[in-house]
GROMACS .gro file of C-alpha atoms in nm:
model
  316
    1UNK     CA    1  -5.145   4.673  -9.914
    2UNK     CA    2  -5.436   4.917  -9.929
    3UNK     CA    3  -5.808   4.929 -10.019
    4UNK     CA    4  -5.870   5.015 -10.385
    5UNK     CA    5  -5.945   5.387 -10.407
    6UNK     CA    6  -6.139   5.334 -10.731
    7UNK     CA    7  -6.390   5.107 -10.555
    8UNK     CA    8  -6.421   5.347 -10.261
    9UNK     CA    9  -6.494   5.635 -10.499
   10UNK     CA   10  -6.733   5.418 -10.702
   11UNK     CA   11  -6.950   5.312 -10.409
   12UNK     CA   12  -6.948   5.661 -10.257
   13UNK     CA   13  -7.014   5.866 -10.572
   14UNK     CA   14  -7.265   5.633 -10.733
   15UNK     CA   15  -7.452   5.591 -10.404
   16UNK     CA   16  -7.485   5.968 -10.364
   17UNK     CA   17  -7.590   6.007 -10.728
   18UNK     CA   18  -7.857   5.740 -10.711
   19UNK     CA   19  -7.977   5.878 -10.379
   20UNK     CA   20  -8.008   6.228 -10.526
   21UNK     CA   21  -8.202   6.085 -10.821
   22UNK     CA   22  -8.450   5.929 -10.578
   23UNK     CA   23  -8.490   6.257 -10.389
   24UNK     CA   24  -8.552   6.449 -10.714
   25UNK     CA   25  -8.834   6.208 -10.792
   26UNK     CA   26  -8.972   6.240 -10.439
   27UNK     CA   27  -8.958   6.619 -10.456
   28UNK     CA   28  -9.149   6.616 -10.784
   29UNK     CA   29  -9.410   6.374 -10.653
   30UNK     CA   30  -9.464   6.554 -10.321
   31UNK     CA   31  -9.459   6.916 -10.440
   32UNK     CA   32  -9.512   6.913 -10.817
   33UNK     CA   33  -9.236   7.176 -10.831
   34UNK     CA   34  -9.046   7.183 -11.163
   35UNK     CA   35  -8.815   7.471 -11.077
   36UNK     CA   36  -8.560   7.488 -11.360
   37UNK     CA   37  -8.273   7.572 -11.121
   38UNK     CA   38  -8.321   7.242 -10.937
   39UNK     CA   39  -8.339   7.052 -11.265
   40UNK     CA   40  -8.042   7.217 -11.436
   41UNK     CA   41  -7.814   7.152 -11.140
   42UNK     CA   42  -7.971   6.842 -10.987
   43UNK     CA   43  -7.973   6.610 -11.288
   44UNK     CA   44  -7.616   6.681 -11.407
   45UNK     CA   45  -7.499   6.639 -11.047
   46UNK     CA   46  -7.686   6.311 -10.992
   47UNK     CA   47  -7.603   6.154 -11.326
   48UNK     CA   48  -7.251   6.297 -11.318
   49UNK     CA   49  -7.182   6.129 -10.982
   50UNK     CA   50  -7.326   5.802 -11.110
   51UNK     CA   51  -7.123   5.816 -11.432
   52UNK     CA   52  -6.801   5.911 -11.255
   53UNK     CA   53  -6.852   5.628 -11.009
   54UNK     CA   54  -6.919   5.372 -11.281
   55UNK     CA   55  -6.618   5.485 -11.484
   56UNK     CA   56  -6.392   5.469 -11.179
   57UNK     CA   57  -6.500   5.110 -11.116
   58UNK     CA   58  -6.355   5.008 -11.454
   59UNK     CA   59  -6.011   5.124 -11.338
   60UNK     CA   60  -6.021   4.841 -11.088
   61UNK     CA   61  -6.035   4.585 -11.368
   62UNK     CA   62  -5.729   4.421 -11.519
   63UNK     CA   63  -5.879   4.480 -11.865
   64UNK     CA   64  -6.121   4.776 -11.850
   65UNK     CA   65  -6.198   4.737 -12.221
   66UNK     CA   66  -6.376   4.410 -12.138
   67UNK     CA   67  -6.606   4.562 -11.875
   68UNK     CA   68  -6.908   4.533 -12.105
   69UNK     CA   69  -6.880   4.155 -12.097
   70UNK     CA   70  -6.970   4.150 -11.730
   71UNK     CA   71  -7.332   4.230 -11.814
   72UNK     CA   72  -7.379   3.896 -11.991
   73UNK     CA   73  -7.369   3.704 -11.660
   74UNK     CA   74  -7.675   3.865 -11.503
   75UNK     CA   75  -7.834   3.530 -11.419
   76UNK     CA   76  -7.567   3.447 -11.163
   77UNK     CA   77  -7.359   3.758 -11.093
   78UNK     CA   78  -7.460   4.054 -10.877
   79UNK     CA   79  -7.188   4.257 -11.047
   80UNK     CA   80  -7.347   4.185 -11.383
   81UNK     CA   81  -7.694   4.276 -11.253
   82UNK     CA   82  -7.559   4.599 -11.112
   83UNK     CA   83  -7.397   4.696 -11.442
   84UNK     CA   84  -7.709   4.613 -11.643
   85UNK     CA   85  -7.940   4.803 -11.410
   86UNK     CA   86  -7.701   5.099 -11.400
   87UNK     CA   87  -7.729   5.133 -11.777
   88UNK     CA   88  -8.108   5.084 -11.777
   89UNK     CA   89  -8.149   5.355 -11.512
   90UNK     CA   90  -8.017   5.616 -11.753
   91UNK     CA   91  -8.320   5.575 -11.983
   92UNK     CA   92  -8.602   5.684 -11.748
   93UNK     CA   93  -8.365   5.924 -11.567
   94UNK     CA   94  -8.290   6.112 -11.889
   95UNK     CA   95  -8.659   6.117 -11.984
   96UNK     CA   96  -8.739   6.258 -11.640
   97UNK     CA   97  -8.467   6.519 -11.689
   98UNK     CA   98  -8.595   6.620 -12.034
   99UNK     CA   99  -8.947   6.674 -11.903
  100UNK     CA  100  -8.826   6.875 -11.603
  101UNK     CA  101  -8.546   7.080 -11.761
  102UNK     CA  102  -8.663   7.137 -12.117
  103UNK     CA  103  -9.041   7.127 -12.082
  104UNK     CA  104  -9.084   7.245 -11.723
  105UNK     CA  105  -9.298   6.942 -11.639
  106UNK     CA  106  -9.266   6.657 -11.394
  107UNK     CA  107  -9.623   6.530 -11.399
  108UNK     CA  108  -9.797   6.255 -11.594
  109UNK     CA  109  -9.563   6.039 -11.800
  110UNK     CA  110  -9.266   6.249 -11.693
  111UNK     CA  111  -9.344   6.172 -11.329
  112UNK     CA  112  -9.379   5.805 -11.419
  113UNK     CA  113  -9.032   5.816 -11.574
  114UNK     CA  114  -8.903   5.971 -11.251
  115UNK     CA  115  -9.065   5.700 -11.041
  116UNK     CA  116  -8.916   5.425 -11.258
  117UNK     CA  117  -8.573   5.591 -11.241
  118UNK     CA  118  -8.596   5.613 -10.860
  119UNK     CA  119  -8.691   5.246 -10.829
  120UNK     CA  120  -8.412   5.135 -11.063
  121UNK     CA  121  -8.166   5.356 -10.874
  122UNK     CA  122  -8.250   5.187 -10.543
  123UNK     CA  123  -8.237   4.840 -10.699
  124UNK     CA  124  -7.896   4.924 -10.847
  125UNK     CA  125  -7.765   5.027 -10.504
  126UNK     CA  126  -7.910   4.701 -10.368
  127UNK     CA  127  -7.716   4.505 -10.630
  128UNK     CA  128  -7.398   4.695 -10.544
  129UNK     CA  129  -7.439   4.598 -10.180
  130UNK     CA  130  -7.512   4.237 -10.270
  131UNK     CA  131  -7.180   4.216 -10.457
  132UNK     CA  132  -7.016   4.236 -10.115
  133UNK     CA  133  -7.276   4.074  -9.893
  134UNK     CA  134  -7.283   3.753 -10.099
  135UNK     CA  135  -6.911   3.687 -10.040
  136UNK     CA  136  -6.899   3.421  -9.768
  137UNK     CA  137  -6.519   3.435  -9.784
  138UNK     CA  138  -6.523   3.784  -9.628
  139UNK     CA  139  -6.706   3.754  -9.293
  140UNK     CA  140  -6.722   4.130  -9.229
  141UNK     CA  141  -6.928   4.174  -9.544
  142UNK     CA  142  -7.134   3.856  -9.532
  143UNK     CA  143  -7.399   3.975  -9.287
  144UNK     CA  144  -7.737   4.143  -9.272
  145UNK     CA  145  -7.603   4.497  -9.224
  146UNK     CA  146  -7.441   4.547  -9.565
  147UNK     CA  147  -7.752   4.599  -9.781
  148UNK     CA  148  -7.950   4.825  -9.542
  149UNK     CA  149  -7.631   5.021  -9.474
  150UNK     CA  150  -7.570   5.090  -9.842
  151UNK     CA  151  -7.932   5.189  -9.905
  152UNK     CA  152  -7.957   5.414  -9.599
  153UNK     CA  153  -7.631   5.592  -9.679
  154UNK     CA  154  -7.731   5.645 -10.042
  155UNK     CA  155  -8.056   5.807  -9.928
  156UNK     CA  156  -7.877   6.013  -9.662
  157UNK     CA  157  -7.610   6.153  -9.895
  158UNK     CA  158  -7.862   6.207 -10.176
  159UNK     CA  159  -8.085   6.397  -9.935
  160UNK     CA  160  -7.795   6.612  -9.819
  161UNK     CA  161  -7.714   6.709 -10.178
  162UNK     CA  162  -8.069   6.803 -10.280
  163UNK     CA  163  -8.102   7.046  -9.991
  164UNK     CA  164  -7.859   7.308 -10.134
  165UNK     CA  165  -8.058   7.299 -10.457
  166UNK     CA  166  -8.384   7.355 -10.271
  167UNK     CA  167  -8.230   7.639 -10.072
  168UNK     CA  168  -8.097   7.811 -10.383
  169UNK     CA  169  -8.435   7.786 -10.555
  170UNK     CA  170  -8.619   7.921 -10.250
  171UNK     CA  171  -8.811   7.597 -10.197
  172UNK     CA  172  -8.924   7.473  -9.858
  173UNK     CA  173  -8.648   7.275  -9.682
  174UNK     CA  174  -8.852   7.099  -9.415
  175UNK     CA  175  -9.010   6.851  -9.657
  176UNK     CA  176  -8.667   6.704  -9.734
  177UNK     CA  177  -8.457   6.805  -9.433
  178UNK     CA  178  -8.649   6.604  -9.175
  179UNK     CA  179  -8.644   6.271  -9.364
  180UNK     CA  180  -8.278   6.332  -9.453
  181UNK     CA  181  -8.200   6.363  -9.083
  182UNK     CA  182  -8.392   6.039  -9.033
  183UNK     CA  183  -8.178   5.858  -9.289
  184UNK     CA  184  -7.861   6.000  -9.131
  185UNK     CA  185  -7.963   5.863  -8.792
  186UNK     CA  186  -8.067   5.532  -8.947
  187UNK     CA  187  -7.729   5.503  -9.125
  188UNK     CA  188  -7.547   5.571  -8.798
  189UNK     CA  189  -7.754   5.311  -8.612
  190UNK     CA  190  -7.692   5.045  -8.878
  191UNK     CA  191  -7.320   5.122  -8.885
  192UNK     CA  192  -7.294   5.107  -8.508
  193UNK     CA  193  -7.463   4.768  -8.500
  194UNK     CA  194  -7.241   4.653  -8.788
  195UNK     CA  195  -6.921   4.750  -8.607
  196UNK     CA  196  -7.042   4.601  -8.278
  197UNK     CA  197  -7.146   4.273  -8.436
  198UNK     CA  198  -6.838   4.225  -8.654
  199UNK     CA  199  -6.589   4.331  -8.387
  200UNK     CA  200  -6.731   4.079  -8.141
  201UNK     CA  201  -6.796   3.799  -8.388
  202UNK     CA  202  -6.611   3.471  -8.334
  203UNK     CA  203  -6.358   3.377  -8.606
  204UNK     CA  204  -6.516   3.181  -8.890
  205UNK     CA  205  -6.191   3.000  -8.957
  206UNK     CA  206  -5.838   2.965  -8.823
  207UNK     CA  207  -5.509   2.862  -8.977
  208UNK     CA  208  -5.569   2.522  -8.821
  209UNK     CA  209  -5.916   2.465  -8.966
  210UNK     CA  210  -5.808   2.605  -9.304
  211UNK     CA  211  -5.526   2.353  -9.334
  212UNK     CA  212  -5.706   2.070  -9.159
  213UNK     CA  213  -5.421   2.040  -8.907
  214UNK     CA  214  -5.593   2.186  -8.602
  215UNK     CA  215  -5.593   1.851  -8.425
  216UNK     CA  216  -5.212   1.845  -8.433
  217UNK     CA  217  -5.167   2.170  -8.241
  218UNK     CA  218  -5.099   2.532  -8.327
  219UNK     CA  219  -5.043   2.590  -8.698
  220UNK     CA  220  -4.787   2.852  -8.799
  221UNK     CA  221  -4.667   2.967  -9.139
  222UNK     CA  222  -4.323   2.836  -9.230
  223UNK     CA  223  -4.294   2.997  -9.572
  224UNK     CA  224  -4.524   3.218  -9.775
  225UNK     CA  225  -4.713   3.064 -10.070
  226UNK     CA  226  -4.593   3.334 -10.313
  227UNK     CA  227  -4.282   3.544 -10.359
  228UNK     CA  228  -4.477   3.862 -10.432
  229UNK     CA  229  -4.803   4.012 -10.315
  230UNK     CA  230  -5.127   3.891 -10.470
  231UNK     CA  231  -5.456   4.064 -10.543
  232UNK     CA  232  -5.611   3.926 -10.224
  233UNK     CA  233  -5.324   4.038 -10.003
  234UNK     CA  234  -5.306   4.375 -10.174
  235UNK     CA  235  -5.674   4.465 -10.124
  236UNK     CA  236  -5.821   4.219  -9.873
  237UNK     CA  237  -5.531   4.156  -9.639
  238UNK     CA  238  -5.492   4.511  -9.514
  239UNK     CA  239  -5.393   4.551  -9.150
  240UNK     CA  240  -5.519   4.852  -8.960
  241UNK     CA  241  -5.443   4.908  -8.594
  242UNK     CA  242  -5.738   4.899  -8.356
  243UNK     CA  243  -5.669   5.248  -8.221
  244UNK     CA  244  -5.652   5.388  -8.574
  245UNK     CA  245  -5.978   5.220  -8.667
  246UNK     CA  246  -6.149   5.369  -8.360
  247UNK     CA  247  -6.015   5.715  -8.445
  248UNK     CA  248  -6.139   5.689  -8.805
  249UNK     CA  249  -6.478   5.567  -8.688
  250UNK     CA  250  -6.511   5.870  -8.464
  251UNK     CA  251  -6.412   6.100  -8.749
  252UNK     CA  252  -6.663   5.928  -8.979
  253UNK     CA  253  -6.933   5.978  -8.718
  254UNK     CA  254  -6.836   6.341  -8.659
  255UNK     CA  255  -6.832   6.440  -9.027
  256UNK     CA  256  -7.104   6.203  -9.143
  257UNK     CA  257  -7.355   6.245  -8.862
  258UNK     CA  258  -7.284   6.508  -8.597
  259UNK     CA  259  -7.212   6.804  -8.826
  260UNK     CA  260  -7.490   6.734  -9.082
  261UNK     CA  261  -7.756   6.674  -8.817
  262UNK     CA  262  -7.653   6.982  -8.617
  263UNK     CA  263  -7.651   7.198  -8.931
  264UNK     CA  264  -7.988   7.070  -9.049
  265UNK     CA  265  -8.138   7.131  -8.705
  266UNK     CA  266  -8.011   7.489  -8.717
  267UNK     CA  267  -8.147   7.540  -9.068
  268UNK     CA  268  -8.489   7.409  -8.971
  269UNK     CA  269  -8.499   7.663  -8.689
  270UNK     CA  270  -8.439   7.947  -8.937
  271UNK     CA  271  -8.720   8.130  -9.113
  272UNK     CA  272  -8.707   8.090  -9.491
  273UNK     CA  273  -8.424   7.952  -9.703
  274UNK     CA  274  -8.191   8.236  -9.791
  275UNK     CA  275  -7.819   8.261  -9.858
  276UNK     CA  276  -7.730   8.163  -9.502
  277UNK     CA  277  -7.939   7.845  -9.525
  278UNK     CA  278  -7.787   7.765  -9.865
  279UNK     CA  279  -7.436   7.786  -9.727
  280UNK     CA  280  -7.520   7.576  -9.422
  281UNK     CA  281  -7.686   7.291  -9.612
  282UNK     CA  282  -7.395   7.290  -9.857
  283UNK     CA  283  -7.162   7.255  -9.559
  284UNK     CA  284  -7.376   6.965  -9.434
  285UNK     CA  285  -7.358   6.794  -9.774
  286UNK     CA  286  -6.979   6.827  -9.797
  287UNK     CA  287  -6.928   6.712  -9.440
  288UNK     CA  288  -7.164   6.417  -9.485
  289UNK     CA  289  -6.980   6.309  -9.799
  290UNK     CA  290  -6.647   6.321  -9.617
  291UNK     CA  291  -6.795   6.103  -9.346
  292UNK     CA  292  -6.917   5.847  -9.600
  293UNK     CA  293  -6.575   5.835  -9.768
  294UNK     CA  294  -6.411   5.764  -9.431
  295UNK     CA  295  -6.672   5.498  -9.351
  296UNK     CA  296  -6.630   5.334  -9.689
  297UNK     CA  297  -6.250   5.329  -9.658
  298UNK     CA  298  -6.289   5.154  -9.323
  299UNK     CA  299  -6.544   4.914  -9.472
  300UNK     CA  300  -6.285   4.789  -9.720
  301UNK     CA  301  -5.979   4.829  -9.497
  302UNK     CA  302  -6.124   4.616  -9.217
  303UNK     CA  303  -6.239   4.339  -9.452
  304UNK     CA  304  -6.028   4.025  -9.444
  305UNK     CA  305  -6.050   3.740  -9.696
  306UNK     CA  306  -6.029   3.393  -9.545
  307UNK     CA  307  -5.748   3.307  -9.786
  308UNK     CA  308  -5.524   3.538  -9.580
  309UNK     CA  309  -5.495   3.237  -9.347
  310UNK     CA  310  -5.255   3.089  -9.601
  311UNK     CA  311  -5.041   3.404  -9.582
  312UNK     CA  312  -4.976   3.399  -9.210
  313UNK     CA  313  -5.299   3.529  -9.053
  314UNK     CA  314  -5.419   3.325  -8.754
  315UNK     CA  315  -5.790   3.410  -8.768
  316UNK     CA  316  -6.042   3.518  -9.032
   0.00000   0.00000   0.00000
């Protein structure tokens, strides 16, 4: 039993890509800077992360060739809405990229395309989060921390990845470094509250309430319902020891918060944005991404589907 690596990569990579797309639009709106170096590296990086994430998500399907059919259920499915919005985001994002990279412009209609792309990117991340938050059968996801956590982490990782581009191009780092630090701290606060709330939450169901036999005494599993593992047990019945979870949380906080914030604070204290600053903000971006991967693995590893009650779990 283990969390699906394809889904972990999808939510991490696409979140960073969409976040970077938002920061590119913000940089253009706030500074009017159309530096070709930022455009030539930034757009392939942002759209490449998004595309890689979306493609990896299809590996999680039993029939990847049918993935396109998911978009037809947008009226009722958050997964369908996410897929549809992901495709639509490419249109203004590519227009924004053409204006910036090929024409050296990010004003007027090109800036409008960037603004639309940024809005669609955030809405797509929102839909991704809602895929998990709407599942009442997984108590750790069905709460008010999932959506803000996804959005804050997307903005934090996107901000970390635009900073090396700004440093390489000689642009001012303070405009983006300070709000990026803010999103890092916000992400950490949301995650801390999420862990505190879900760790201390009362069970939503027990083996007794699930079977309707609670009034007869303690309910125990006599024989498993299947002779082989199922999808639910493979990906939503993972057991991780408490001490291991605490260790991974600390590592996620160290790589995802402590190192990036310390590095950004040091960079802000430096004059200019030379080679040293470029290397430091790149270190912050890599460290922050490692932290998000660890957090996202824990997010899926600690999730437990209520149907695990029928496989021998006592609480869910």
